[in-house]
mmCIF file of C-alpha atoms and ligand atoms in Angstrom:
data_model
loop_
_atom_site.group_PDB
_atom_site.id
_atom_site.type_symbol
_atom_site.label_atom_id
_atom_site.label_comp_id
_atom_site.label_asym_id
_atom_site.label_seq_id
_atom_site.Cartn_x
_atom_site.Cartn_y
_atom_site.Cartn_z
ATOM 1 C CA MET C 1 4.611 16.859 -6.324
ATOM 2 C CA GLY C 2 1.852 16.828 -3.699
ATOM 3 C CA GLU C 3 1.996 14.955 -0.412
ATOM 4 C CA LYS C 4 1.249 11.243 -0.422
ATOM 5 C CA ILE C 5 -1.419 9.994 1.936
ATOM 6 C CA LYS C 6 -2.620 6.517 2.803
ATOM 7 C CA LYS C 7 -6.101 5.656 1.596
ATOM 8 C CA LYS C 8 -8.155 2.600 2.560
ATOM 9 C CA ILE C 9 -9.513 0.743 -0.483
ATOM 10 C CA LYS C 10 -12.339 -1.758 -0.049
ATOM 11 C CA THR C 11 -12.941 -4.495 -2.591
ATOM 12 C CA ILE C 12 -15.780 -6.979 -2.780
ATOM 13 C CA LYS C 13 -14.525 -10.373 -3.866
ATOM 14 C CA VAL C 14 -17.049 -12.514 -5.734
ATOM 15 C CA ASP C 15 -16.725 -16.299 -5.593
ATOM 16 C CA LEU C 16 -18.934 -17.526 -8.440
ATOM 17 C CA ASP C 17 -18.650 -21.143 -7.289
ATOM 18 C CA LYS C 18 -20.504 -20.231 -4.086
ATOM 19 C CA CYS C 19 -23.266 -18.026 -5.534
ATOM 20 C CA ASN C 20 -26.584 -19.936 -5.639
ATOM 21 C CA GLY C 21 -28.633 -17.191 -7.310
ATOM 22 C CA CYS C 22 -30.782 -16.374 -4.245
ATOM 23 C CA ARG C 23 -30.784 -12.611 -5.047
ATOM 24 C CA ALA C 24 -30.600 -11.566 -1.374
ATOM 25 C CA CYS C 25 -27.864 -9.094 -2.406
ATOM 26 C CA GLU C 26 -30.258 -7.343 -4.826
ATOM 27 C CA VAL C 27 -33.042 -7.201 -2.241
ATOM 28 C CA ILE C 28 -30.980 -5.670 0.569
ATOM 29 C CA CYS C 29 -29.190 -3.199 -1.717
ATOM 30 C CA SER C 30 -32.455 -1.812 -3.086
ATOM 31 C CA ALA C 31 -33.978 -1.695 0.432
ATOM 32 C CA PHE C 32 -30.945 0.144 1.863
ATOM 33 C CA HIS C 33 -31.109 2.755 -0.901
ATOM 34 C CA SER C 34 -34.872 3.261 -0.766
ATOM 35 C CA ASN C 35 -36.219 6.491 0.664
ATOM 36 C CA PRO C 36 -36.860 6.303 3.622
ATOM 37 C CA LYS C 37 -34.283 3.523 4.125
ATOM 38 C CA TYR C 38 -35.733 -0.024 4.142
ATOM 39 C CA SER C 39 -39.214 1.254 3.187
ATOM 40 C CA SER C 40 -39.347 -0.857 -0.009
ATOM 41 C CA ASN C 41 -37.330 -3.206 -2.124
ATOM 42 C CA ASN C 42 -37.186 -3.423 -5.882
ATOM 43 C CA PRO C 43 -34.241 -5.232 -7.516
ATOM 44 C CA ALA C 44 -34.478 -2.794 -10.455
ATOM 45 C CA ARG C 45 -33.094 -0.199 -8.018
ATOM 46 C CA SER C 46 -30.258 -2.441 -6.813
ATOM 47 C CA ARG C 47 -26.622 -1.572 -7.493
ATOM 48 C CA VAL C 48 -25.752 -5.222 -7.848
ATOM 49 C CA ARG C 49 -27.630 -7.331 -10.414
ATOM 50 C CA LEU C 50 -27.551 -11.061 -10.837
ATOM 51 C CA ILE C 51 -27.007 -12.525 -14.310
ATOM 52 C CA ARG C 52 -28.681 -15.944 -14.083
ATOM 53 C CA ASP C 53 -28.773 -19.054 -16.179
ATOM 54 C CA PRO C 54 -30.268 -21.657 -13.811
ATOM 55 C CA ILE C 55 -30.234 -24.452 -16.412
ATOM 56 C CA ARG C 56 -26.474 -24.208 -16.666
ATOM 57 C CA ASP C 57 -26.033 -23.307 -13.016
ATOM 58 C CA ILE C 58 -24.429 -19.951 -13.808
ATOM 59 C CA TYR C 59 -24.980 -17.004 -11.487
ATOM 60 C CA VAL C 60 -22.859 -13.875 -11.787
ATOM 61 C CA PRO C 61 -23.423 -10.879 -9.489
ATOM 62 C CA VAL C 62 -22.447 -7.728 -11.450
ATOM 63 C CA TYR C 63 -21.836 -4.455 -9.588
ATOM 64 C CA ALA C 64 -22.955 -1.077 -10.953
ATOM 65 C CA GLY C 65 -19.950 0.971 -12.072
ATOM 66 C CA GLU C 66 -19.556 4.345 -13.751
ATOM 67 C CA TYR C 67 -22.165 6.164 -15.831
ATOM 68 C CA THR C 68 -21.256 6.465 -19.485
ATOM 69 C CA PRO C 69 -22.994 9.003 -21.769
ATOM 70 C CA ALA C 70 -22.413 6.917 -24.941
ATOM 71 C CA GLU C 71 -22.435 3.276 -25.967
ATOM 72 C CA CYS C 72 -18.979 1.767 -26.388
ATOM 73 C CA MET C 73 -17.540 1.253 -29.869
ATOM 74 C CA GLY C 74 -16.081 -2.163 -29.082
ATOM 75 C CA ARG C 75 -17.650 -4.816 -26.866
ATOM 76 C CA ASP C 76 -16.608 -8.054 -25.238
ATOM 77 C CA LYS C 77 -18.013 -11.515 -25.832
ATOM 78 C CA TYR C 78 -17.969 -14.087 -23.059
ATOM 79 C CA MET C 79 -18.084 -17.854 -23.490
ATOM 80 C CA ILE C 80 -18.904 -19.815 -20.333
ATOM 81 C CA ASP C 81 -19.287 -23.584 -20.469
ATOM 82 C CA GLY C 82 -19.742 -23.386 -24.230
ATOM 83 C CA LYS C 83 -22.528 -20.789 -24.099
ATOM 84 C CA GLU C 84 -21.998 -17.345 -25.593
ATOM 85 C CA TYR C 85 -23.342 -14.446 -23.531
ATOM 86 C CA ASP C 86 -24.736 -11.152 -24.711
ATOM 87 C CA GLU C 87 -21.980 -8.614 -25.362
ATOM 88 C CA CYS C 88 -23.270 -6.332 -22.627
ATOM 89 C CA ALA C 89 -24.181 -9.103 -20.138
ATOM 90 C CA PHE C 90 -21.414 -8.511 -17.611
ATOM 91 C CA CYS C 91 -20.819 -4.807 -18.208
ATOM 92 C CA ARG C 92 -20.960 -2.587 -15.101
ATOM 93 C CA ALA C 93 -21.834 0.691 -16.817
ATOM 94 C CA ALA C 94 -25.103 2.616 -16.657
ATOM 95 C CA CYS C 95 -25.313 3.264 -20.399
ATOM 96 C CA PRO C 96 -27.901 4.739 -22.821
ATOM 97 C CA SER C 97 -28.326 1.410 -24.638
ATOM 98 C CA ARG C 98 -30.156 -0.374 -21.808
ATOM 99 C CA ASP C 99 -32.142 0.029 -18.585
ATOM 100 C CA ARG C 100 -29.807 -1.786 -16.230
ATOM 101 C CA PHE C 101 -28.340 0.296 -13.382
ATOM 102 C CA LYS C 102 -30.821 3.087 -13.871
ATOM 103 C CA GLU C 103 -33.303 4.292 -11.262
ATOM 104 C CA PRO C 104 -36.609 3.075 -12.786
ATOM 105 C CA ASP C 105 -38.633 6.233 -12.029
ATOM 106 C CA SER C 106 -36.147 8.983 -12.799
ATOM 107 C CA GLY C 107 -33.788 7.142 -15.199
ATOM 108 C CA LEU C 108 -30.818 8.473 -13.193
ATOM 109 C CA PRO C 109 -27.729 6.239 -13.203
ATOM 110 C CA LEU C 110 -27.030 4.018 -10.184
ATOM 111 C CA LYS C 111 -23.560 3.200 -8.903
ATOM 112 C CA CYS C 112 -22.389 0.961 -6.059
ATOM 113 C CA ASP C 113 -21.363 3.323 -3.241
ATOM 114 C CA MET C 114 -20.214 0.592 -0.843
ATOM 115 C CA CYS C 115 -23.302 1.353 1.259
ATOM 116 C CA GLU C 116 -22.223 4.908 2.065
ATOM 117 C CA GLY C 117 -19.269 3.809 4.182
ATOM 118 C CA GLU C 118 -20.874 0.977 6.223
ATOM 119 C CA ASP C 119 -18.134 -1.162 7.781
ATOM 120 C CA VAL C 120 -19.375 -4.259 5.980
ATOM 121 C CA PRO C 121 -21.389 -3.648 2.784
ATOM 122 C CA LEU C 122 -24.923 -5.010 3.183
ATOM 123 C CA CYS C 123 -24.823 -7.308 0.157
ATOM 124 C CA VAL C 124 -21.810 -9.008 1.764
ATOM 125 C CA LYS C 125 -23.618 -9.294 5.131
ATOM 126 C CA TRP C 126 -26.733 -10.769 3.525
ATOM 127 C CA CYS C 127 -24.972 -13.295 1.329
ATOM 128 C CA ILE C 128 -25.286 -16.346 3.565
ATOM 129 C CA ALA C 129 -23.607 -18.494 0.889
ATOM 130 C CA GLU C 130 -20.455 -16.391 1.499
ATOM 131 C CA ALA C 131 -20.066 -15.801 -2.230
ATOM 132 C CA LEU C 132 -19.304 -12.154 -1.413
ATOM 133 C CA THR C 133 -16.495 -11.157 0.930
ATOM 134 C CA VAL C 134 -14.951 -7.779 1.583
ATOM 135 C CA GLU C 135 -11.228 -7.102 1.535
ATOM 136 C CA GLU C 136 -9.468 -3.940 2.643
ATOM 137 C CA ARG C 137 -6.010 -2.671 1.757
ATOM 138 C CA GLU C 138 -4.074 0.569 2.092
ATOM 139 C CA GLU C 139 -2.674 2.420 -0.918
ATOM 140 C CA GLU C 140 -0.494 5.519 -1.142
ATOM 141 C CA VAL C 141 -2.190 8.195 -3.226
ATOM 142 C CA ASP C 142 -1.627 11.896 -3.939
ATOM 143 C CA GLU C 143 -3.290 14.106 -1.360
ATOM 144 C CA GLU C 144 -6.589 15.372 -2.730
ATOM 145 C CA VAL C 145 -7.195 19.099 -2.793
ATOM 146 C CA LYS C 146 -10.119 19.658 -0.436
ATOM 147 C CA MET C 147 -12.555 22.109 -2.049
ATOM 148 C CA GLU C 148 -13.673 23.418 1.352
ATOM 149 C CA ASP C 149 -10.031 24.418 2.087
ATOM 150 C CA VAL C 150 -9.910 26.272 -1.256
ATOM 151 C CA GLU C 151 -13.169 28.065 -0.420
ATOM 152 C CA ILE C 152 -11.952 29.084 3.054
ATOM 153 C CA GLY C 153 -8.705 30.426 1.497
ATOM 154 C CA LEU C 154 -10.593 32.391 -1.161
ATOM 155 C CA THR C 155 -12.991 33.901 1.362
ATOM 156 C CA SER C 156 -10.168 35.235 3.518
ATOM 157 C CA MET C 157 -8.366 36.682 0.433
ATOM 158 C CA ILE C 158 -11.599 38.425 -0.632
ATOM 159 C CA ASP C 159 -11.999 39.809 2.912
ATOM 160 C CA LYS C 160 -8.437 41.162 2.796
ATOM 161 C CA TYR C 161 -8.126 42.459 -0.802
ATOM 162 C CA GLY C 162 -11.718 42.752 -2.043
ATOM 163 C CA LEU C 163 -13.563 40.667 -4.640
ATOM 164 C CA ASP C 164 -12.496 42.721 -7.711
ATOM 165 C CA LYS C 165 -8.793 42.448 -6.983
ATOM 166 C CA VAL C 166 -8.972 38.697 -6.350
ATOM 167 C CA ALA C 167 -11.071 38.166 -9.521
ATOM 168 C CA ASP C 168 -8.543 40.246 -11.592
ATOM 169 C CA THR C 169 -5.649 38.189 -10.248
ATOM 170 C CA ILE C 170 -7.344 34.869 -11.047
ATOM 171 C CA ALA C 171 -8.204 36.096 -14.590
ATOM 172 C CA ARG C 172 -4.553 37.172 -15.120
ATOM 173 C CA MET C 173 -3.262 33.804 -13.856
ATOM 174 C CA SER C 174 -5.572 31.805 -16.117
ATOM 175 C CA ARG C 175 -4.445 33.858 -19.188
ATOM 176 C CA LYS C 176 -0.829 32.883 -18.438
ATOM 177 C CA GLU C 177 -1.614 29.132 -18.624
HETATM 178 S S1 SF4 N 201 -26.726 -13.065 -1.980
HETATM 179 FE FE1 SF4 N 201 -24.872 -14.216 -2.470
HETATM 180 S S2 SF4 N 201 -25.595 -16.249 -3.112
HETATM 181 FE FE2 SF4 N 201 -27.348 -14.860 -3.191
HETATM 182 S S3 SF4 N 201 -27.373 -14.107 -5.330
HETATM 183 FE FE3 SF4 N 201 -26.216 -12.608 -4.136
HETATM 184 S S4 SF4 N 201 -24.089 -13.243 -4.359
HETATM 185 FE FE4 SF4 N 201 -25.343 -14.989 -4.966
HETATM 186 S S1 SF4 N 202 -21.929 -2.629 -1.550
HETATM 187 FE FE1 SF4 N 202 -23.874 -1.697 -0.894
HETATM 188 S S2 SF4 N 202 -24.317 -0.259 -2.577
HETATM 189 FE FE2 SF4 N 202 -22.831 -1.715 -3.384
HETATM 190 S S3 SF4 N 202 -24.053 -3.321 -4.321
HETATM 191 FE FE3 SF4 N 202 -23.588 -3.993 -2.214
HETATM 192 S S4 SF4 N 202 -25.393 -3.351 -1.030
HETATM 193 FE FE4 SF4 N 202 -25.418 -2.207 -2.967
#
């Protein structure tokens, strides 16, 4: 078993009762991720999208999650205040079946990156209705193998024994698995 280390986990808590649908979160997220930073804003590039139904007073900020290469086989239906929502309405995935959470020019998937490690994510800062708040907790996780440590180790082995010998040893080890 590897060593356990403490990792800080940030979560954005969404209070739907406070969201008024202003879309400031979409604007600042797309501006922060534009190139150069803050040079433009286009909600289609935002990693948080607002699902709106102003007539029923329903606003749901949905955060971009993982990319998925295929549509899911089973989907979820949501009923809110008696209205049924599209099966994919609140899904976080960048998926082949729709354009949401895809960079409009390149089609590359978008994912919330918590503003690249900013202390307070910008969508949280810009939400003056305080519908978004950030929480932080510590969790014990297995120590990750750092690839740069592996590379440094390999380089010194190659220096000492030569590339062929190291490559032979790795090939022999992988055959044993
Ligand atoms: S900034 Fe806040 S109030 Fe405005 S749409 Fe986003 S979550 Fe809702
Ligand atoms: S945390 Fe940052 S990257 Fe994620 S949706 Fe909010 S503004 Fe965008």
